[in-house]
XYZ file of C-alpha atoms in Angstrom:
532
model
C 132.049 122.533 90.203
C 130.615 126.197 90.776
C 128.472 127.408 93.417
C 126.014 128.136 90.693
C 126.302 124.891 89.243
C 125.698 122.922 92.910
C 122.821 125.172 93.564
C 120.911 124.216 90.736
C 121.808 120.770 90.871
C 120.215 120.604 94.373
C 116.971 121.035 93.039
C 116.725 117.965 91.131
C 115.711 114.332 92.667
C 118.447 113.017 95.060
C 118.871 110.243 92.193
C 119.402 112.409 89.786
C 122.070 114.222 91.994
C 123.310 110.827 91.933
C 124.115 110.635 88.074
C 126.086 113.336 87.996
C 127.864 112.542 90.990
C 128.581 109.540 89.383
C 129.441 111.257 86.192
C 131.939 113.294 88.201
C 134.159 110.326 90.634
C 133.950 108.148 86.773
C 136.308 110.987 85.419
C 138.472 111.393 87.956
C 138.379 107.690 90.156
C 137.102 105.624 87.172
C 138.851 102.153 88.073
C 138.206 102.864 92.129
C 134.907 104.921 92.199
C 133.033 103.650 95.545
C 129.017 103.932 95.011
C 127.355 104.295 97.958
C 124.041 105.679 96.366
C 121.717 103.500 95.209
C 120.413 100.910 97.308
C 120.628 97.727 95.065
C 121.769 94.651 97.411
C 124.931 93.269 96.715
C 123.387 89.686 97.491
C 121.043 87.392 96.232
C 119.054 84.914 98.165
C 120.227 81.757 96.680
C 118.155 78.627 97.811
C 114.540 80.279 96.646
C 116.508 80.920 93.382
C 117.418 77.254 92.959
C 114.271 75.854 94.187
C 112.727 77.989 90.875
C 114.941 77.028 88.278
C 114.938 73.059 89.691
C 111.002 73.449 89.399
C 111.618 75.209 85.700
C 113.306 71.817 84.890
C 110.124 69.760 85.503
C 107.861 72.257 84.262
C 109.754 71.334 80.620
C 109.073 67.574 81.585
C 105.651 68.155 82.291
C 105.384 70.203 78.920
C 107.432 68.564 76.484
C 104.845 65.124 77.558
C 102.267 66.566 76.373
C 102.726 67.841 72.686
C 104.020 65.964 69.993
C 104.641 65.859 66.429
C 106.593 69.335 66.131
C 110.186 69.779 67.201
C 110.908 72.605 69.931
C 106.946 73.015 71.037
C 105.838 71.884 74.099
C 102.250 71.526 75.834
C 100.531 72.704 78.977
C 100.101 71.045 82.380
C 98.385 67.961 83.296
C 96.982 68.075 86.835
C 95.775 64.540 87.291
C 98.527 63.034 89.613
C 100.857 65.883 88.766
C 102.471 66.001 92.652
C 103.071 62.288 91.937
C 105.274 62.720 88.986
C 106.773 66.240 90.803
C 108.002 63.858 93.841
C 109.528 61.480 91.628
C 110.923 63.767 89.947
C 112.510 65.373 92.986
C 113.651 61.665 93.941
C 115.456 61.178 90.865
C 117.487 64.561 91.248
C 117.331 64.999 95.002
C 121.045 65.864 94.464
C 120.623 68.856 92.735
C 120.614 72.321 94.221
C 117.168 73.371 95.208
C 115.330 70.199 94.592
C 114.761 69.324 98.560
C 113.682 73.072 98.832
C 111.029 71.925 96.676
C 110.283 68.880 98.551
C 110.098 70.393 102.019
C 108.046 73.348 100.503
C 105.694 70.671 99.053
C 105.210 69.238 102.543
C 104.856 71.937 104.378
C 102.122 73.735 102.488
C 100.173 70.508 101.787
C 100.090 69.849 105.724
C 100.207 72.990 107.077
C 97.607 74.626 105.030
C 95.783 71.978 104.082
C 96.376 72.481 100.177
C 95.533 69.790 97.378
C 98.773 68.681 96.171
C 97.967 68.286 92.522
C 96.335 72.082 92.536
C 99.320 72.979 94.132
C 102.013 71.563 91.967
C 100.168 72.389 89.074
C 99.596 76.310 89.531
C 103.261 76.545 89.936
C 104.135 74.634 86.400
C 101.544 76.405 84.601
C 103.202 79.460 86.435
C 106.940 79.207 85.999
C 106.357 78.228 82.418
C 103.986 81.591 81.950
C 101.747 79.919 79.381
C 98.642 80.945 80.528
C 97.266 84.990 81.425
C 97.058 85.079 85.675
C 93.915 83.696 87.241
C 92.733 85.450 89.287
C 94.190 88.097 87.499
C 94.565 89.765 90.920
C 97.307 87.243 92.025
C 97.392 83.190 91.728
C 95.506 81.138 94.406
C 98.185 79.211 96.391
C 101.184 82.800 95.465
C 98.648 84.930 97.982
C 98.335 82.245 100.242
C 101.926 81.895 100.663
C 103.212 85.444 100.301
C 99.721 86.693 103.078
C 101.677 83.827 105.462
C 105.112 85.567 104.805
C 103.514 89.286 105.815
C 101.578 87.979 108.207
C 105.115 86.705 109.769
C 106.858 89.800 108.931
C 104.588 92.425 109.484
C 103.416 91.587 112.645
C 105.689 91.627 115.233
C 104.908 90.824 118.600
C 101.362 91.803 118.384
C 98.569 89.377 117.728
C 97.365 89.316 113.724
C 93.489 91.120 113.280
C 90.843 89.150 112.635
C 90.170 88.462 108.797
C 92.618 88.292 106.487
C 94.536 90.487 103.994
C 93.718 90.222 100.178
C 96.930 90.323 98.227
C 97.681 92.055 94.845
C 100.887 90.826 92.919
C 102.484 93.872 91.431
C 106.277 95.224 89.636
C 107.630 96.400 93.106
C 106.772 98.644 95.234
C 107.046 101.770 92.854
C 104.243 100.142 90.202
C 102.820 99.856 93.638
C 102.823 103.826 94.571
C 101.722 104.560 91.050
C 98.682 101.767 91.135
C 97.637 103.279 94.938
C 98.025 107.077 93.913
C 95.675 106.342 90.324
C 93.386 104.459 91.999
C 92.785 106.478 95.056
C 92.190 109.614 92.366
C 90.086 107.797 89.666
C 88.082 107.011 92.847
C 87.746 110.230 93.975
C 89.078 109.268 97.721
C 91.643 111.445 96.959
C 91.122 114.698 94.972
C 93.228 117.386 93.536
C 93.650 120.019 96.559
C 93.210 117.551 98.853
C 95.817 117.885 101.310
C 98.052 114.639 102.470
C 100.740 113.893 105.070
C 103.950 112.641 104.283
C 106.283 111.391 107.149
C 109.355 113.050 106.646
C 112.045 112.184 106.031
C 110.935 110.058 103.075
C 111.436 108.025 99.746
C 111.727 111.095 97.450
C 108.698 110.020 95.149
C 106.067 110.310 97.990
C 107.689 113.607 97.843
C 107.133 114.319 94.116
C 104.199 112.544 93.032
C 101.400 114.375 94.825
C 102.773 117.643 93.351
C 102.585 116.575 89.830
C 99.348 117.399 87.684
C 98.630 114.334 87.474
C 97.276 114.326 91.110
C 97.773 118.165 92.488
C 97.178 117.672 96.093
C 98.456 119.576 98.696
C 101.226 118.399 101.559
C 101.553 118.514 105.478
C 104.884 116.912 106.509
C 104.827 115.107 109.575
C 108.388 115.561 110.599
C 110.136 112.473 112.399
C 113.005 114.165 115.186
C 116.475 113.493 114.709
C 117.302 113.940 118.183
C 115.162 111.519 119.284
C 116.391 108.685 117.485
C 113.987 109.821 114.308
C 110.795 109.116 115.986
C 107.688 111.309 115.431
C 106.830 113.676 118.387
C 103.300 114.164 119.250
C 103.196 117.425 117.786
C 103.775 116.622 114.733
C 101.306 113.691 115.005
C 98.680 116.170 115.831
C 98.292 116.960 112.783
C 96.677 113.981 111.739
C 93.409 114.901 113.845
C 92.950 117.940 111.233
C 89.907 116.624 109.159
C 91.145 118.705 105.970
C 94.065 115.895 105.765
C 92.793 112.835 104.396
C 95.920 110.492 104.092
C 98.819 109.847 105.605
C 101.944 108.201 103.422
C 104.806 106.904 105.443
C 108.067 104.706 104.455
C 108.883 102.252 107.593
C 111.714 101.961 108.791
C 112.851 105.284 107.533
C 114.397 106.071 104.300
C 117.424 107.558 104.797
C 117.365 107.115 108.416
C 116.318 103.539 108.310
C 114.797 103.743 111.698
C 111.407 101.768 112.572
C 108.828 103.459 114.735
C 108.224 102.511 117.739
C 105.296 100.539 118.505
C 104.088 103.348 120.971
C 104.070 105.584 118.077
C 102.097 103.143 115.843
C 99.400 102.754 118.700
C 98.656 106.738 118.460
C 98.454 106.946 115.014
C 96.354 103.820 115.164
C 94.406 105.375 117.917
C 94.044 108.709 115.589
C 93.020 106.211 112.951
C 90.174 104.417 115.077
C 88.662 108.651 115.614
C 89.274 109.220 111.536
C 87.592 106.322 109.901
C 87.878 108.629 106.951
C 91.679 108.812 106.996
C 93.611 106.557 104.643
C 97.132 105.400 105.750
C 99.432 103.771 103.526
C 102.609 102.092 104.674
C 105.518 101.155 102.907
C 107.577 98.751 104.889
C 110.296 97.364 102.542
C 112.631 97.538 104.965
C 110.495 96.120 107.859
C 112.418 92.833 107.651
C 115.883 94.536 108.845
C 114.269 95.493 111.908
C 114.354 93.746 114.888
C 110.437 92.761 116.112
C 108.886 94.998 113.527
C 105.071 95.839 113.707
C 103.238 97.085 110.415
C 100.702 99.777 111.308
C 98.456 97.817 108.987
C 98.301 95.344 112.056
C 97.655 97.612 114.183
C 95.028 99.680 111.962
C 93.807 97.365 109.524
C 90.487 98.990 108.260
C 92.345 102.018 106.943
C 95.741 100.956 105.821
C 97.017 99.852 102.819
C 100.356 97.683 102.867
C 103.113 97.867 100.453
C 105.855 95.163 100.537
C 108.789 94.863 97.854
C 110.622 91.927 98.251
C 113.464 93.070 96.780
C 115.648 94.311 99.200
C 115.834 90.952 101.642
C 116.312 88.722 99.204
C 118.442 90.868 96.574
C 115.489 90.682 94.248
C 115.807 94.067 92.300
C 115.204 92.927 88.935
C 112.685 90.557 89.464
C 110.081 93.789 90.106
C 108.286 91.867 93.173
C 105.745 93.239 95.035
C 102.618 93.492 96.571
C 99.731 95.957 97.770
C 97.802 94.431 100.795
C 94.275 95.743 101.878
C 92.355 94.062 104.890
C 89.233 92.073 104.141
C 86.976 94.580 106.534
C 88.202 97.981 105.278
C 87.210 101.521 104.995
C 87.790 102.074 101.608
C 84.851 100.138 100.155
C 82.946 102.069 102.633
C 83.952 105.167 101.509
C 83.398 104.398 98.057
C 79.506 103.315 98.775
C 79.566 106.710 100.545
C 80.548 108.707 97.788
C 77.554 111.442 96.447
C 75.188 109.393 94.045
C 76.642 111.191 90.665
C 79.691 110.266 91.704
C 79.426 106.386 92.188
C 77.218 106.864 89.005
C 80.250 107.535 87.223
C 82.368 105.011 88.727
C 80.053 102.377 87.939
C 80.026 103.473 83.798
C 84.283 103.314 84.404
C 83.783 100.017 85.914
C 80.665 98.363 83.588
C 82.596 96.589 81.273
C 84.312 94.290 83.217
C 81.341 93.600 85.861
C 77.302 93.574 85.528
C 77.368 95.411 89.009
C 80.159 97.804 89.291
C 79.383 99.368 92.346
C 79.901 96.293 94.277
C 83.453 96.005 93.322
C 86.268 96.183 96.152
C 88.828 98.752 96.387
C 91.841 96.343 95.660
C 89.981 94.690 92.704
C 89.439 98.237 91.223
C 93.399 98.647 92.371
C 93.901 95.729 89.942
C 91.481 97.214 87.142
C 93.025 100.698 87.046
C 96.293 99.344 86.737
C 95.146 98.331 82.934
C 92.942 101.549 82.444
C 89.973 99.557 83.257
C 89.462 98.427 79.428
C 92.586 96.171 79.941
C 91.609 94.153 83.326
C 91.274 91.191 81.251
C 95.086 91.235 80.679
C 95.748 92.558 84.335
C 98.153 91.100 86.980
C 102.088 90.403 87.627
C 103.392 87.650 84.960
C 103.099 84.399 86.530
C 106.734 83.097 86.626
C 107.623 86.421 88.836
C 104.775 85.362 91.481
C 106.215 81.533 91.648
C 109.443 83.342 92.298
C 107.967 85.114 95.466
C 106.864 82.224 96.629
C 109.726 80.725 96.958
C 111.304 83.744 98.649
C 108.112 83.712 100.405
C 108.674 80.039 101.808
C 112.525 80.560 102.198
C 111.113 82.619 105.615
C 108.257 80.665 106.336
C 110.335 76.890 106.524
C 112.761 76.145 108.864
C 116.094 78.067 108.119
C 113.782 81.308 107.696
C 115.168 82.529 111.093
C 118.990 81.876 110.339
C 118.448 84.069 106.272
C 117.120 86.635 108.853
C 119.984 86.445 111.094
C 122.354 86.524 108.581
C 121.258 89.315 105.964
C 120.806 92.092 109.471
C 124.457 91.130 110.227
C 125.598 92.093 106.624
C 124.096 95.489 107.143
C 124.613 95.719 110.588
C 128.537 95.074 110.144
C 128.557 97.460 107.215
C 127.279 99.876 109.580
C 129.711 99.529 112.182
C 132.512 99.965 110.039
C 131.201 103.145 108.596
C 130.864 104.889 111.986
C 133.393 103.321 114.046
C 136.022 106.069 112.634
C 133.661 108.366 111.148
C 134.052 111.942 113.186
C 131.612 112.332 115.701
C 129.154 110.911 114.062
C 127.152 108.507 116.663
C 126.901 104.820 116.671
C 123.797 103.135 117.279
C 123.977 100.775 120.036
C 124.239 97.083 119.341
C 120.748 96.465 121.467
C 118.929 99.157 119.497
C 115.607 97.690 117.948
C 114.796 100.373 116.050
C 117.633 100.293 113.376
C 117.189 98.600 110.306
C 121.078 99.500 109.150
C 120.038 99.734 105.476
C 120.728 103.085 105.262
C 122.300 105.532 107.208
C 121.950 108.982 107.563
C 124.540 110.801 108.650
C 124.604 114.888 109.779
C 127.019 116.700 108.537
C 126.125 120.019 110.144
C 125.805 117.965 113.623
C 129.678 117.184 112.844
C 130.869 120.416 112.024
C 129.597 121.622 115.175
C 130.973 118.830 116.638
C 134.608 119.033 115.609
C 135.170 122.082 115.797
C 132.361 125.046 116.625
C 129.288 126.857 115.779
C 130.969 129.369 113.715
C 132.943 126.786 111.928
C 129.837 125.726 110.944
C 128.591 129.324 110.402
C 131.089 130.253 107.616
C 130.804 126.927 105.566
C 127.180 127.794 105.310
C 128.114 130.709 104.066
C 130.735 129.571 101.900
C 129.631 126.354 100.335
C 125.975 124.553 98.795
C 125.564 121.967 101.391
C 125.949 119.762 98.065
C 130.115 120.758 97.774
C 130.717 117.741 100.160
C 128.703 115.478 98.225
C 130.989 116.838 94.877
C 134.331 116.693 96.399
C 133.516 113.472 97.816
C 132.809 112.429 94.255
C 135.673 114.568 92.430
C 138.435 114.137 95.021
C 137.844 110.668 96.422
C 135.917 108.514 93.560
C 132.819 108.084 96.710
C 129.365 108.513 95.927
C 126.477 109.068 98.554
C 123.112 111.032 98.187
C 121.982 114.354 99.448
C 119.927 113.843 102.463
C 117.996 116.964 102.005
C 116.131 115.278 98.632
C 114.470 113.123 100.905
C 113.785 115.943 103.155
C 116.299 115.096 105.697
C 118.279 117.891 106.916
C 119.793 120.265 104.416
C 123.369 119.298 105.243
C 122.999 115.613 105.516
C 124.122 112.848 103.163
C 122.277 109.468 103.151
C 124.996 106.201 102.811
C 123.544 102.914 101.502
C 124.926 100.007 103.448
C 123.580 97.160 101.198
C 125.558 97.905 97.960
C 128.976 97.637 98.603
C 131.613 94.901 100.311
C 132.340 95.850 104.054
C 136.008 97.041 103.522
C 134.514 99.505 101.253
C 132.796 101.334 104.116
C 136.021 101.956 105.750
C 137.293 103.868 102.744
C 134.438 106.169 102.662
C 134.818 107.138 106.239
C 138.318 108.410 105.334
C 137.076 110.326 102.375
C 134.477 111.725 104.446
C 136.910 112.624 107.082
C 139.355 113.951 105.034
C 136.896 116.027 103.194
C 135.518 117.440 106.420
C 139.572 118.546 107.922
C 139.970 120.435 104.305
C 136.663 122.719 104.837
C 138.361 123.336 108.717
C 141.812 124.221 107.237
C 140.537 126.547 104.566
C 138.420 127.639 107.668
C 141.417 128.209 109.867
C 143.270 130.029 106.870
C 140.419 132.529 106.145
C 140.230 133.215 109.993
């Protein structure tokens, strides 16, 4: 590929870059092509999974008992003694896969929470068979029970959970999550266009990209993260938070590409910056916060201003089922804010928000969340089909029950082992060290500037700068050697940096990308050599 060609190639979305890339190793490496882009787990979380389609079985019991007279049809739920007939059920196939999933998830909501069995039982038939629109459209009773237990197990860490609670909105991942957040912050004028927002780089490339379209036009201040200090954000750059012109703050955590959790000192200033700003809106993406080791959500630690995203489809493989949810404490900022707003202004909300309420100022932030996400006229039909929120509750109760601990154990050590074999061989690259707590290992970002130094000198470095688009590795990686990674710099990691996805591929694999990398690498310091 030509100079020219990389160059404008660069300025499209890392997963873009991607495509071609892939378009590229497919012509050359077709039957061996190595794809270490995209992070899509190569696993799937199998005893949640069972538990569903075992509880899809008796759904069709509990359906096909209740309508008669035409062939194929079936009827809805019965609740009267329906945890009667789900036990015996579960006695009479206790065999099966997945069935005593369902029985020790029966028992341990009903005692630990307290829960009517019947309600219980029958939200989740009337769920998995999706006969019926959401109620509350927002997310189903007993799903945000369950899935506010799982992030308040997750998210929290070592530190003690704030008083209140969390109300939960079931949504298509965490990217219907961004775009829900972003409309809703606008239509609500918390956010307006030339506002000005942080963004702690490096990030997810769309927290990169959607502020700057027209949709939303606001202005950005990157709060940088240091590489040399383990990608942690210096003070400095958290000073920038006390400017009163910035009035949000968007971070991914852990890290994405670095994949590195911030520490909990950092989340205390930014909390303590928070506590000063009551004004300032945080949002927090922590997809990956279940890879770290004792990871703390800066929602717990600054609940009245932070929104929470969690998708739960990176722990438990979950991609395609679109699983997610937006989290906003009971006692928040945001409904303040709203109430605050100029008169004209919440006179306007309330005519976007009188059809679906006879007093439409008194509606909370997440509920107008849910709302917008329909365009208001729609709310009726609002909220995540049910059948996807009875899956996440069984992913939600895989962690919660005994044997949560051990899935945790187990899917760090796939990427953690992944890891290891990447770097072990891989130039000078470093290797975190095994008692890190900061590493999540689903990503890693790796330097390649930092290497070049490394290996050989400055000037080395110097002329391939000069010579090449920092995206040539990233093409002859593809071209030469069938291997695909992305360019760290679309995620606004350093310009010569490449971001490897360990979930994706079998651990061998990583081996083989280590020698294309390195091989790659000794060909730019031969032709370096030569030209000297």
């Amino acid at each position: 590929m030509k100079r020219t060609d990389e160059k404008r190639l660069e300025t499209l979305s890392p997963f873009e870059v991607k495509n071609t890339l892939i378009d590229l190793a497919q012509h050359s490496h077709e039957k061996t092509m190595i794809n270490a882009g995209r992070g899509n787990p190569n696993w799937v979380a199998t005893a949640p999974r069972e538990a569903f389609f075992q509880l899809g079985m008796f759904a069709l019991e509990e359906s096909k008992s209740n309508f008669s007279g035409y062939e194929g049809f079936g009827g809805m739920g019965v609740q009267q003694d329906i945890s009667l007939r789900f036990l015996q059920f579960c006695e009479k196939y206790e065999d099966q896969e997945g069935v005593q999933f369902l029985i020790e998830a029966f028992q341990f909501i009903t005692d630990q929470y307290q829960v009517d069995g019947d309600a219980l039982i029958y939200e989740w038939v009337e769920g998995i068979l999706g006969n019926s629109y959401p109620v509350p459209d927002r997310m189903l009773k007993y799903s945000e029970l369950i899935a506010r237990k799982y992030i308040e197990q997750e998210m929290a860490g070592s530190q003690p959970l704030p008083a209140g609670k969390f109300d939960l909105f079931a949504v298509e991942g965490g990217t219907a999550a961004m775009v829900y957040i972003f409309n809703t912050l606008k239509s609500n004028r918390l956010l307006n266009p030339g506002d000005t927002i942080a963004i702690g780089a490096p990030i997810f490339t769309p927290y990169i990209e959607m502020p700057e379209l027209e949709d939303y036009a606001l202005n950005k201040v990157e709060i940088m993260a240091d590489e040399a200090s383990a990608w942690q954000i210096p003070d400095s750059e958290l000073e920038k938070l006390n400017d009163p012109s910035v009035k949000a703050f968007f971070l991914v955590n852990p890290s994405n590409p670095a994949s590195v959790r911030l520490s909990d000192e950092t989340l205390y200033k930014i909390a303590e910056v928070a506590n000063r700003r009551p004004d300032l809106i945080l949002l927090t993406d922590d997809v990956y916060g279940t890879f770290a080791d004792n990871f703390t959500s800066l929602a717990m630690l600054a609940p009245k201003n932070t929104i929470l995203v969690y998708s739960y489809s990176k722990y438990f493989g979950a991609t395609g089922w679109r699983l997610g949810v937006i989290g906003v404490h009971e006692d928040n900022n945001f409904d303040r804010m709203i109430r605050d707003l100029p008169e004209d202004t919440r006179s306007t909300l309330s005519q976007r928000y009188q059809g679906i309420t006879l007093e439409p100022s008194k509606i909370k932030f997440i509920d107008r969340l849910v709302a917008d996400s329909r365009a208001v006229a729609l709310n009726h039909t609002a909220g995540l089909s049910t059948p996807q929120q009875i899956q996440m509750t069984m992913f939600s109760l895989l962690s919660l029950m005994k044997g949560g601990e051990e899935y945790k154990r187990l899917a760090k050590q796939i990427v953690r082992r992944r890891y290891h074999t990447l770097m072990q061989e891989n130039l000078a690259a470093p290797i975190v060290a095994e008692g890190d707590q900061t590493g999540a290992f689903y990503y890693v970002e790796i330097d390649l500037k930092e290497i070049a130094q490394t290996i050989h000198s400055n000037d080395f470095f110097a002329w391939l700068e000069e010579t090449y688009e920092p995206l040539d590795f990233l093409v002859r990686l593809a071209e030469e050697h069938g291997v695909i990674v992305m360019p760290g710099a679309g995620f606004d990691a350093p310009t010569w940096s490449l971001r490897v996805s360990l979930a994706n591929l079998e651990e061998a694999q990583y081996a083989n990308i280590t020698k294309a990398m390195n091989e790659v690498m000794q060909s730019y310091v031969e032709r370096y050599e030569a030209a000297c």
